[in-house]
Amino acid sequence: GIETSARYIIPGCQMREVSQISWTVPVAGVVSETRRAAAPFFGIPDVVHNTTFWQSDPTNLHPHLKGYSMVLVNLNLLERTSNPRTFLTDLARITNKGAIVVIASTYQ
């Protein structure tokens, strides 16, 4: 994962290190419940160990960022970045031939 904010990559790094994460969500008023996610995902045991997470500016992707087989891009990233064309050009450089690139929106 590549994200400008460390806040969003910390759960991914935690999942990679200990193969599980937990978080608390409000249910009603002061009542909350704990949710958990654990590896393996989708029946693929090594998926957690085949992931990387980096804090980076999407318009200045470092040369060591390459070899990705799958990239998930939040459409909000393209809307926020100062130069979406640079990011999309770099996206072609960092992905493997035949990689899957998903551009999704969080719009509800």
PDB file of C-alpha atoms in Angstrom:
ATOM      1  CA  GLY A   1       0.000   0.000   0.000  1.00  0.00           C
ATOM      2  CA  ILE A   2       1.099   3.542  -0.703  1.00  0.00           C
ATOM      3  CA  GLU A   3      -0.567   6.344   1.226  1.00  0.00           C
ATOM      4  CA  THR A   4       0.281   9.947   2.022  1.00  0.00           C
ATOM      5  CA  SER A   5      -0.810   9.553   5.645  1.00  0.00           C
ATOM      6  CA  ALA A   6       0.805   7.101   8.062  1.00  0.00           C
ATOM      7  CA  ARG A   7      -2.582   6.833   9.780  1.00  0.00           C
ATOM      8  CA  TYR A   8      -3.918   4.702   6.950  1.00  0.00           C
ATOM      9  CA  ILE A   9      -0.942   2.370   6.579  1.00  0.00           C
ATOM     10  CA  ILE A  10      -0.515   1.532  10.277  1.00  0.00           C
ATOM     11  CA  PRO A  11      -3.332  -1.099  10.273  1.00  0.00           C
ATOM     12  CA  GLY A  12      -1.808  -2.744   7.193  1.00  0.00           C
ATOM     13  CA  CYS A  13       1.614  -2.846   8.828  1.00  0.00           C
ATOM     14  CA  GLN A  14       0.074  -4.277  12.001  1.00  0.00           C
ATOM     15  CA  MET A  15      -1.721  -6.959   9.975  1.00  0.00           C
ATOM     16  CA  ARG A  16       1.541  -7.865   8.262  1.00  0.00           C
ATOM     17  CA  GLU A  17       3.434  -8.137  11.560  1.00  0.00           C
ATOM     18  CA  VAL A  18       0.931 -10.026  13.740  1.00  0.00           C
ATOM     19  CA  SER A  19      -1.592 -11.323  11.150  1.00  0.00           C
ATOM     20  CA  GLN A  20      -4.553  -9.651  12.859  1.00  0.00           C
ATOM     21  CA  ILE A  21      -5.976  -6.271  13.774  1.00  0.00           C
ATOM     22  CA  SER A  22      -8.811  -5.136  16.014  1.00  0.00           C
ATOM     23  CA  TRP A  23     -10.724  -1.874  16.282  1.00  0.00           C
ATOM     24  CA  THR A  24     -13.685  -0.462  18.175  1.00  0.00           C
ATOM     25  CA  VAL A  25     -16.824   0.862  16.488  1.00  0.00           C
ATOM     26  CA  PRO A  26     -19.691   2.784  18.094  1.00  0.00           C
ATOM     27  CA  VAL A  27     -23.001   0.901  18.162  1.00  0.00           C
ATOM     28  CA  ALA A  28     -25.361   3.267  20.006  1.00  0.00           C
ATOM     29  CA  GLY A  29     -24.562   6.146  22.333  1.00  0.00           C
ATOM     30  CA  VAL A  30     -21.650   5.093  24.525  1.00  0.00           C
ATOM     31  CA  VAL A  31     -22.001   1.424  23.572  1.00  0.00           C
ATOM     32  CA  SER A  32     -19.277   0.088  21.298  1.00  0.00           C
ATOM     33  CA  GLU A  33     -18.055  -3.256  20.099  1.00  0.00           C
ATOM     34  CA  THR A  34     -14.695  -4.637  19.061  1.00  0.00           C
ATOM     35  CA  ARG A  35     -14.233  -5.955  15.543  1.00  0.00           C
ATOM     36  CA  ARG A  36     -11.344  -8.116  14.364  1.00  0.00           C
ATOM     37  CA  ALA A  37      -9.785  -9.183  11.101  1.00  0.00           C
ATOM     38  CA  ALA A  38      -7.207 -11.915  10.780  1.00  0.00           C
ATOM     39  CA  ALA A  39      -5.155 -13.535   8.053  1.00  0.00           C
ATOM     40  CA  PRO A  40      -5.310 -15.580   5.892  1.00  0.00           C
ATOM     41  CA  PHE A  41      -7.569 -13.746   3.473  1.00  0.00           C
ATOM     42  CA  PHE A  42      -9.558 -15.422   0.736  1.00  0.00           C
ATOM     43  CA  GLY A  43      -7.918 -18.752   1.591  1.00  0.00           C
ATOM     44  CA  ILE A  44      -4.506 -17.484   0.460  1.00  0.00           C
ATOM     45  CA  PRO A  45      -2.133 -18.122   3.381  1.00  0.00           C
ATOM     46  CA  ASP A  46       0.822 -15.936   2.328  1.00  0.00           C
ATOM     47  CA  VAL A  47      -1.117 -12.879   1.172  1.00  0.00           C
ATOM     48  CA  VAL A  48      -0.171 -10.913   4.313  1.00  0.00           C
ATOM     49  CA  HIS A  49       3.534 -11.619   3.854  1.00  0.00           C
ATOM     50  CA  ASN A  50       3.415 -10.584   0.191  1.00  0.00           C
ATOM     51  CA  THR A  51       2.253  -7.045   0.954  1.00  0.00           C
ATOM     52  CA  THR A  52       4.171  -3.835   1.514  1.00  0.00           C
ATOM     53  CA  PHE A  53       3.118  -0.470   2.887  1.00  0.00           C
ATOM     54  CA  TRP A  54       4.835   2.843   2.216  1.00  0.00           C
ATOM     55  CA  GLN A  55       4.136   6.448   3.072  1.00  0.00           C
ATOM     56  CA  SER A  56       4.681   8.437  -0.104  1.00  0.00           C
ATOM     57  CA  ASP A  57       3.473  11.372  -2.165  1.00  0.00           C
ATOM     58  CA  PRO A  58       1.454   9.945  -5.083  1.00  0.00           C
ATOM     59  CA  THR A  59       2.947  12.527  -7.461  1.00  0.00           C
ATOM     60  CA  ASN A  60       6.501  11.632  -6.436  1.00  0.00           C
ATOM     61  CA  LEU A  61       6.637   7.838  -6.228  1.00  0.00           C
ATOM     62  CA  HIS A  62      10.133   6.665  -5.361  1.00  0.00           C
ATOM     63  CA  PRO A  63      12.020   4.412  -7.813  1.00  0.00           C
ATOM     64  CA  HIS A  64      12.086   1.487  -5.325  1.00  0.00           C
ATOM     65  CA  LEU A  65       8.290   1.259  -5.598  1.00  0.00           C
ATOM     66  CA  LYS A  66       7.814  -1.270  -8.388  1.00  0.00           C
ATOM     67  CA  GLY A  67       6.745  -4.814  -9.116  1.00  0.00           C
ATOM     68  CA  TYR A  68       3.132  -4.558  -7.945  1.00  0.00           C
ATOM     69  CA  SER A  69       0.705  -7.224  -9.174  1.00  0.00           C
ATOM     70  CA  MET A  70      -2.359  -5.438  -7.828  1.00  0.00           C
ATOM     71  CA  VAL A  71      -3.032  -1.810  -6.986  1.00  0.00           C
ATOM     72  CA  LEU A  72      -6.184  -0.410  -5.389  1.00  0.00           C
ATOM     73  CA  VAL A  73      -6.578   3.341  -5.925  1.00  0.00           C
ATOM     74  CA  ASN A  74      -9.139   5.412  -4.081  1.00  0.00           C
ATOM     75  CA  LEU A  75     -10.681   7.884  -6.520  1.00  0.00           C
ATOM     76  CA  ASN A  76     -10.389  10.471  -3.765  1.00  0.00           C
ATOM     77  CA  LEU A  77      -6.601  10.248  -4.177  1.00  0.00           C
ATOM     78  CA  LEU A  78      -6.882  11.358  -7.794  1.00  0.00           C
ATOM     79  CA  GLU A  79      -9.164  14.213  -6.782  1.00  0.00           C
ATOM     80  CA  ARG A  80      -6.794  15.404  -4.014  1.00  0.00           C
ATOM     81  CA  THR A  81      -3.467  15.107  -5.794  1.00  0.00           C
ATOM     82  CA  SER A  82      -1.900  18.121  -7.446  1.00  0.00           C
ATOM     83  CA  ASN A  83      -1.088  16.212 -10.631  1.00  0.00           C
ATOM     84  CA  PRO A  84      -3.214  13.114 -11.334  1.00  0.00           C
ATOM     85  CA  ARG A  85      -1.525  12.571 -14.713  1.00  0.00           C
ATOM     86  CA  THR A  86       1.885  12.131 -13.042  1.00  0.00           C
ATOM     87  CA  PHE A  87       0.413   9.567 -10.654  1.00  0.00           C
ATOM     88  CA  LEU A  88      -1.237   7.592 -13.466  1.00  0.00           C
ATOM     89  CA  THR A  89       1.997   7.630 -15.491  1.00  0.00           C
ATOM     90  CA  ASP A  90       3.947   6.389 -12.466  1.00  0.00           C
ATOM     91  CA  LEU A  91       1.258   3.769 -11.861  1.00  0.00           C
ATOM     92  CA  ALA A  92       2.161   2.218 -15.196  1.00  0.00           C
ATOM     93  CA  ARG A  93       5.827   2.148 -14.125  1.00  0.00           C
ATOM     94  CA  ILE A  94       5.297   0.548 -10.708  1.00  0.00           C
ATOM     95  CA  THR A  95       2.952  -2.250 -11.828  1.00  0.00           C
ATOM     96  CA  ASN A  96       3.915  -5.532 -13.432  1.00  0.00           C
ATOM     97  CA  LYS A  97       2.728  -6.341 -16.935  1.00  0.00           C
ATOM     98  CA  GLY A  98      -0.800  -7.739 -16.604  1.00  0.00           C
ATOM     99  CA  ALA A  99      -1.285  -6.262 -13.118  1.00  0.00           C
ATOM    100  CA  ILE A 100      -4.761  -5.549 -11.803  1.00  0.00           C
ATOM    101  CA  VAL A 101      -5.481  -1.879 -11.116  1.00  0.00           C
ATOM    102  CA  VAL A 102      -8.767  -1.039  -9.393  1.00  0.00           C
ATOM    103  CA  ILE A 103      -9.868   2.589  -9.145  1.00  0.00           C
ATOM    104  CA  ALA A 104     -12.748   2.816  -6.681  1.00  0.00           C
ATOM    105  CA  SER A 105     -14.754   5.523  -5.016  1.00  0.00           C
ATOM    106  CA  THR A 106     -15.811   5.741  -1.386  1.00  0.00           C
ATOM    107  CA  TYR A 107     -18.861   7.752  -2.440  1.00  0.00           C
ATOM    108  CA  GLN A 108     -21.912   6.308  -0.777  1.00  0.00           C
TER     109      GLN A 108
END
